[in-house]
Short mmCIF file of C-alpha atoms and ligand atoms in Angstrom, two decimals:
data_model
loop_
_atom_site.label_atom_id
_atom_site.label_comp_id
_atom_site.label_asym_id
_atom_site.label_seq_id
_atom_site.Cartn_x
_atom_site.Cartn_y
_atom_site.Cartn_z
CA MET G 1 49.10 90.99 85.27
CA ALA G 2 50.26 87.73 83.98
CA ASP G 3 51.16 85.96 87.45
CA GLY G 4 47.61 87.02 88.48
CA ARG G 5 48.85 88.80 91.59
CA ALA G 6 47.25 92.05 90.90
CA GLY G 7 45.90 93.84 93.76
CA THR G 8 47.47 91.88 96.30
CA THR G 9 48.17 94.03 99.02
CA GLU G 10 50.45 91.58 101.16
CA PRO G 11 53.69 93.69 101.90
CA VAL G 12 56.85 92.16 100.36
CA ALA G 13 59.64 92.12 102.56
CA VAL G 14 62.64 94.16 101.03
CA ALA G 15 65.72 92.79 102.52
CA ALA G 16 68.23 95.78 103.76
CA ALA G 17 71.17 96.44 101.69
CA VAL G 18 74.05 95.38 104.28
CA GLY G 19 73.00 93.92 107.84
CA PHE G 20 75.68 93.75 110.78
CA HIS G 21 74.31 90.84 113.46
CA GLY G 22 75.96 90.43 116.48
CA VAL G 23 78.97 91.26 114.71
CA GLY G 24 82.27 90.82 116.49
CA LYS G 25 85.91 91.27 115.28
CA THR G 26 89.32 90.68 117.53
CA PHE G 27 92.53 91.32 116.14
CA SER G 28 96.23 89.77 117.18
CA VAL G 29 98.24 92.23 118.47
CA PRO G 30 101.81 92.42 117.35
CA GLY G 31 103.97 90.97 120.23
CA GLY G 32 100.83 89.00 121.92
CA GLY G 33 97.45 89.41 123.11
CA THR G 34 94.43 90.27 120.83
CA TYR G 35 92.06 93.36 120.58
CA THR G 36 88.54 93.45 120.53
CA VAL G 37 87.59 96.10 118.15
CA LEU G 38 83.62 95.46 117.59
CA HIS G 39 81.51 93.49 120.08
CA ASN G 40 78.04 92.20 119.39
CA LEU G 41 77.59 95.09 116.91
CA SER G 42 74.46 95.04 114.70
CA LEU G 43 73.33 97.67 112.15
CA THR G 44 70.85 97.65 109.30
CA VAL G 45 71.34 99.84 106.11
CA GLY G 46 68.30 99.88 103.91
CA ALA G 47 68.48 100.05 100.02
CA GLY G 48 68.79 103.27 98.94
CA GLU G 49 69.74 104.50 101.99
CA PHE G 50 72.46 107.02 103.03
CA VAL G 51 74.00 106.55 106.66
CA SER G 52 76.94 108.33 108.01
CA ILE G 53 78.66 106.58 110.52
CA VAL G 54 80.54 109.03 113.12
CA GLY G 55 82.81 107.96 116.31
CA PRO G 56 85.90 108.36 117.66
CA THR G 57 89.00 107.29 116.29
CA GLY G 58 90.07 103.77 116.53
CA GLY G 59 86.69 102.73 117.12
CA GLY G 60 86.27 100.57 114.44
CA LYS G 61 84.55 102.72 111.78
CA SER G 62 87.19 101.00 109.00
CA THR G 63 86.93 97.52 110.18
CA LEU G 64 83.06 97.94 109.86
CA LEU G 65 83.57 99.35 106.26
CA ASN G 66 86.19 96.69 105.65
CA LEU G 67 83.71 93.74 107.26
CA ALA G 68 80.77 94.90 104.85
CA ALA G 69 83.26 95.05 101.65
CA GLY G 70 84.21 91.51 102.62
CA LEU G 71 87.76 92.45 103.04
CA LEU G 72 87.79 90.89 106.48
CA VAL G 73 85.92 88.09 107.83
CA PRO G 74 83.56 88.80 111.46
CA ASP G 75 84.72 86.71 114.43
CA ALA G 76 81.55 86.12 115.51
CA GLY G 77 77.59 87.13 114.05
CA ASP G 78 77.22 87.73 110.29
CA VAL G 79 77.44 90.38 107.58
CA LEU G 80 74.20 90.00 105.49
CA VAL G 81 74.08 91.79 101.96
CA PHE G 82 70.45 92.30 100.55
CA GLY G 83 69.71 89.32 103.06
CA GLU G 84 72.47 86.83 102.00
CA PRO G 85 75.56 85.73 104.03
CA LEU G 86 78.48 87.54 102.59
CA ARG G 87 81.02 84.95 101.14
CA GLY G 88 84.46 86.34 99.95
CA LEU G 89 84.44 89.65 98.71
CA ASN G 90 81.13 92.07 98.33
CA ARG G 91 80.75 92.05 94.72
CA ARG G 92 77.72 94.54 94.99
CA ALA G 93 79.66 97.30 96.55
CA SER G 94 82.35 99.78 95.28
CA TYR G 95 84.61 100.73 97.93
CA LEU G 96 86.07 104.15 98.35
CA PHE G 97 89.30 104.25 100.20
CA GLN G 98 90.66 107.06 102.68
CA SER G 99 93.58 107.12 100.64
CA ASP G 100 94.81 107.80 97.25
CA VAL G 101 94.80 104.07 95.51
CA LEU G 102 94.69 105.11 92.04
CA LEU G 103 97.59 103.87 89.82
CA PRO G 104 100.03 106.03 89.38
CA TRP G 105 101.22 104.83 85.86
CA LYS G 106 97.90 104.82 84.33
CA THR G 107 96.15 107.74 83.42
CA ALA G 108 92.94 109.05 84.84
CA GLU G 109 90.71 107.71 81.93
CA HIS G 110 92.70 103.74 82.44
CA ASN G 111 91.99 104.22 86.19
CA VAL G 112 88.76 104.86 85.58
CA MET G 113 88.50 101.93 83.22
CA LEU G 114 90.09 99.13 85.43
CA GLY G 115 86.64 97.68 86.87
CA LEU G 116 85.29 97.42 83.45
CA GLN G 117 88.24 95.74 82.49
CA PHE G 118 88.47 93.23 85.14
CA ARG G 119 84.71 92.46 84.01
CA ARG G 120 85.83 91.97 80.63
CA LEU G 121 84.40 94.39 79.02
CA PRO G 122 85.38 95.38 75.30
CA PRO G 123 88.48 98.33 76.14
CA ALA G 124 86.41 100.29 73.04
CA GLU G 125 83.68 100.24 75.25
CA ALA G 126 85.22 100.85 78.66
CA ARG G 127 86.96 103.77 77.17
CA VAL G 128 83.62 105.64 75.99
CA ARG G 129 82.03 104.97 79.56
CA ALA G 130 85.16 106.00 81.34
CA ARG G 131 85.18 109.38 79.48
CA ASP G 132 81.44 109.60 80.11
CA TRP G 133 82.24 109.08 83.87
CA LEU G 134 84.89 111.51 84.05
CA ALA G 135 82.79 113.92 82.28
CA ARG G 136 79.90 113.32 85.09
CA VAL G 137 82.34 114.00 87.81
CA GLY G 138 83.71 117.19 86.44
CA LEU G 139 86.89 116.02 84.51
CA ALA G 140 86.36 116.34 81.03
CA GLY G 141 89.38 117.21 79.18
CA PHE G 142 91.60 115.27 81.91
CA GLU G 143 91.44 111.80 80.55
CA ASN G 144 94.73 111.61 79.70
CA ARG G 145 96.31 113.27 82.76
CA TYR G 146 98.45 111.08 85.28
CA PRO G 147 97.56 111.08 88.95
CA HIS G 148 100.56 113.25 89.91
CA HIS G 149 99.48 115.96 87.62
CA LEU G 150 96.21 116.07 89.36
CA SER G 151 94.91 118.15 92.41
CA GLY G 152 93.90 116.23 95.84
CA GLY G 153 90.05 117.07 94.90
CA MET G 154 90.63 115.92 91.31
CA ARG G 155 92.10 112.55 91.95
CA ARG G 156 89.17 111.89 94.64
CA ARG G 157 86.89 112.91 91.70
CA VAL G 158 88.85 110.05 89.58
CA ALA G 159 88.55 107.39 92.69
CA LEU G 160 84.60 108.42 92.61
CA ALA G 161 84.05 107.51 88.69
CA GLN G 162 86.22 104.54 89.60
CA ALA G 163 83.67 103.47 92.07
CA LEU G 164 80.47 104.32 90.22
CA ILE G 165 81.36 102.99 86.86
CA ILE G 166 80.78 99.66 87.87
CA ASP G 167 77.24 100.89 88.76
CA PRO G 168 77.35 99.20 92.41
CA GLU G 169 74.48 98.91 94.43
CA ILE G 170 76.31 100.00 97.38
CA LEU G 171 79.22 102.51 97.94
CA LEU G 172 81.18 102.18 100.84
CA MET G 173 83.11 105.38 101.48
CA ASP G 174 85.88 106.03 103.80
CA GLU G 175 86.62 109.48 104.93
CA PRO G 176 86.58 109.83 101.34
CA PHE G 177 87.03 113.70 101.51
CA SER G 178 88.69 114.57 104.91
CA ALA G 179 92.16 115.83 102.96
CA LEU G 180 90.41 118.29 100.88
CA ASP G 181 90.28 121.70 101.68
CA VAL G 182 87.01 123.15 102.92
CA GLN G 183 85.72 124.71 99.69
CA THR G 184 86.45 122.14 97.55
CA ARG G 185 85.05 119.49 100.16
CA GLN G 186 81.72 121.18 100.03
CA ILE G 187 81.55 121.25 96.23
CA MET G 188 82.41 117.40 96.18
CA GLU G 189 79.82 116.61 98.64
CA ASN G 190 77.22 118.59 96.44
CA ASP G 191 78.42 116.65 93.55
CA LEU G 192 78.42 113.43 95.54
CA LEU G 193 74.43 114.10 96.67
CA GLU G 194 73.65 115.19 93.03
CA LEU G 195 74.81 111.62 91.47
CA TRP G 196 73.39 109.97 94.17
CA GLN G 197 69.74 111.69 93.83
CA GLU G 198 69.98 110.15 90.15
CA ASP G 199 69.67 106.63 91.16
CA ARG G 200 69.75 106.05 95.04
CA LYS G 201 72.59 103.47 95.85
CA THR G 202 72.89 102.59 98.85
CA VAL G 203 75.75 104.59 100.85
CA VAL G 204 77.69 103.84 103.85
CA PHE G 205 79.98 106.72 104.75
CA VAL G 206 82.42 106.95 107.49
CA THR G 207 83.65 110.26 108.63
CA HIS G 208 85.16 112.24 111.61
CA ASP G 209 83.21 115.23 110.71
CA LEU G 210 79.78 115.48 112.26
CA GLU G 211 78.64 118.16 110.22
CA GLU G 212 79.33 116.37 107.19
CA ALA G 213 77.67 113.31 108.34
CA ILE G 214 74.55 114.84 109.14
CA ALA G 215 74.27 117.20 105.82
CA LEU G 216 74.85 113.92 103.45
CA ALA G 217 72.92 111.50 105.30
CA ASP G 218 69.28 110.04 105.74
CA ARG G 219 70.64 108.75 109.35
CA VAL G 220 73.76 109.29 111.50
CA VAL G 221 74.99 106.20 113.19
CA VAL G 222 77.23 106.77 116.25
CA LEU G 223 79.93 104.23 117.19
CA SER G 224 81.34 103.91 120.87
CA ALA G 225 84.69 104.41 121.61
CA GLY G 226 86.86 101.29 121.62
CA PRO G 227 87.64 98.78 122.61
CA ALA G 228 84.44 96.63 121.93
CA SER G 229 82.54 98.96 119.92
CA ARG G 230 79.15 98.95 119.20
CA VAL G 231 76.14 101.43 117.86
CA LEU G 232 75.41 103.65 120.87
CA GLY G 233 72.81 105.97 118.64
CA GLU G 234 71.17 105.81 115.43
CA TYR G 235 69.77 109.38 114.40
CA THR G 236 67.19 109.87 111.41
CA VAL G 237 68.28 113.24 109.63
CA GLY G 238 64.75 114.32 108.25
CA LEU G 239 66.14 117.28 106.08
CA ALA G 240 64.33 118.11 103.01
CA ARG G 241 66.36 116.84 99.77
CA PRO G 242 67.49 118.29 97.35
CA ARG G 243 70.14 119.86 100.07
CA ASP G 244 73.02 122.16 99.57
CA VAL G 245 75.34 121.22 102.05
CA ALA G 246 76.72 124.80 102.63
CA GLU G 247 73.11 126.06 103.03
CA ILE G 248 72.15 123.45 105.08
CA ARG G 249 74.32 123.73 107.99
CA LEU G 250 72.52 127.32 108.69
CA THR G 251 69.58 125.72 109.05
CA THR G 252 67.29 125.46 112.57
CA GLY G 253 66.69 121.62 111.97
CA PHE G 254 70.53 121.27 111.08
CA LEU G 255 71.56 122.65 114.23
CA ASP G 256 68.81 121.11 116.29
CA ILE G 257 70.07 117.53 114.88
CA TYR G 258 73.60 118.36 115.17
CA ARG G 259 73.34 119.50 119.09
CA ARG G 260 71.57 116.13 119.75
CA ILE G 261 73.94 113.91 118.13
CA TRP G 262 77.01 116.05 119.62
CA GLU G 263 75.70 115.39 123.15
CA GLN G 264 76.29 111.92 122.70
CA LEU G 265 79.55 111.92 120.37
CA ARG G 266 81.12 114.10 122.79
CA GLY G 267 81.72 111.95 125.64
CA GLU G 268 83.14 109.00 123.34
CA VAL G 269 85.55 111.06 121.97
CA ALA G 270 86.51 112.22 125.39
CA LYS G 271 86.88 108.71 126.20
CA ALA G 272 89.07 107.60 123.01
CA TYR G 273 91.50 110.64 124.03
CA ALA G 274 91.70 109.60 127.21
CA GLN G 275 92.59 106.28 126.62
CA ARG G 276 95.31 107.80 124.30
CA GLN G 277 96.85 109.40 127.09
CA ARG G 278 97.38 106.24 129.30
N1 ATP R 1 94.59 94.63 110.86
C1 ATP R 1 94.64 94.98 112.18
N2 ATP R 1 95.48 94.18 112.92
C2 ATP R 1 95.53 94.83 114.31
N3 ATP R 1 94.48 95.95 114.72
C3 ATP R 1 94.23 96.58 113.89
C4 ATP R 1 93.84 95.94 112.71
N4 ATP R 1 93.10 96.93 112.21
C5 ATP R 1 92.65 97.78 112.93
N5 ATP R 1 93.32 97.39 114.47
C6 ATP R 1 93.08 98.13 115.40
O1 ATP R 1 91.59 98.29 115.52
C7 ATP R 1 91.23 99.66 115.79
C8 ATP R 1 89.98 100.27 115.13
O2 ATP R 1 90.52 100.53 113.97
P1 ATP R 1 89.84 101.28 112.89
O3 ATP R 1 90.98 101.68 111.91
O4 ATP R 1 88.53 100.35 112.55
O5 ATP R 1 89.14 102.23 113.28
P2 ATP R 1 88.45 103.70 112.88
O6 ATP R 1 87.38 103.74 113.69
O7 ATP R 1 88.47 103.52 111.62
O8 ATP R 1 89.96 105.17 112.76
P3 ATP R 1 90.18 106.27 112.50
O9 ATP R 1 89.25 107.07 112.72
O10 ATP R 1 91.74 106.61 112.96
O11 ATP R 1 90.22 105.63 111.45
C9 ATP R 1 92.30 100.37 116.36
O12 ATP R 1 92.64 100.32 117.50
C10 ATP R 1 93.13 99.85 115.49
O13 ATP R 1 94.44 99.62 115.80
MG1 MG R 2 89.16 104.81 109.87
#
């Protein structure tokens, strides 16, 4: 090899794709006072890893993704992206929000093209790539439909194509399938896994649904109930890939890990519920 390093056995340090180091985030509350959402939270997500984050409602899951996206800045600690402190928007990530954020006045194709247009790709090339991505998410033939002419599942597919077309290294997903019916959801989950297997982007996937979290991920992270949430537990999911999300739920390996995580999560869910009753 030209650089003369052939045969070296020194380990190469690979920076995590996303690292939260002692992160804290406090919001001011309308009417006065503050609310600490996250306190001293540390978590690393390796390059190419699929990590699911579960936790009770209001525990700071979306806040965590917003920090990783660079939409929020931590009050304490650091957010690192491939080892570099994040300043401004995270340009190496795409963010799939929980709610629909497609532009209603643009067709599916034009919505998918947006990210490439922002990157100043010539429109003709952007169009070809948008059509290709729509086909990859199962929407060939729907290019000229407007969002209100598409079902909820189809709109999610357009949003997925919109997120993936810019070829992000990191995909941040906030309960992307929670509004879908069970069957559509399972099809979308399998499609997501198939796309992910192709080039293994780093995925941080937030969900309320522990079954979904396990079926998809390499690792499940449990956040505590707020305020001042932190990481309570991390569970490696050693289930073989490729996976079928419907089938894998029936295996004993799945049930074992489900029981272990639920043991911890149920207490946090109960705490969050009790807080809301006060
Ligand atoms: N911009 C903000 N200003 C004030 N408080 C906020 C703001 N964003 C979030 N919060 C509060 O921070 C807490 C955590 O919110 P977050 O949306 O991160 O929770 P979550 O875990 O995503 O909840 P859910 O599961 O319901 O989506 C909530 O109590 C919320 O009211
Ligand atoms: Mg949320």
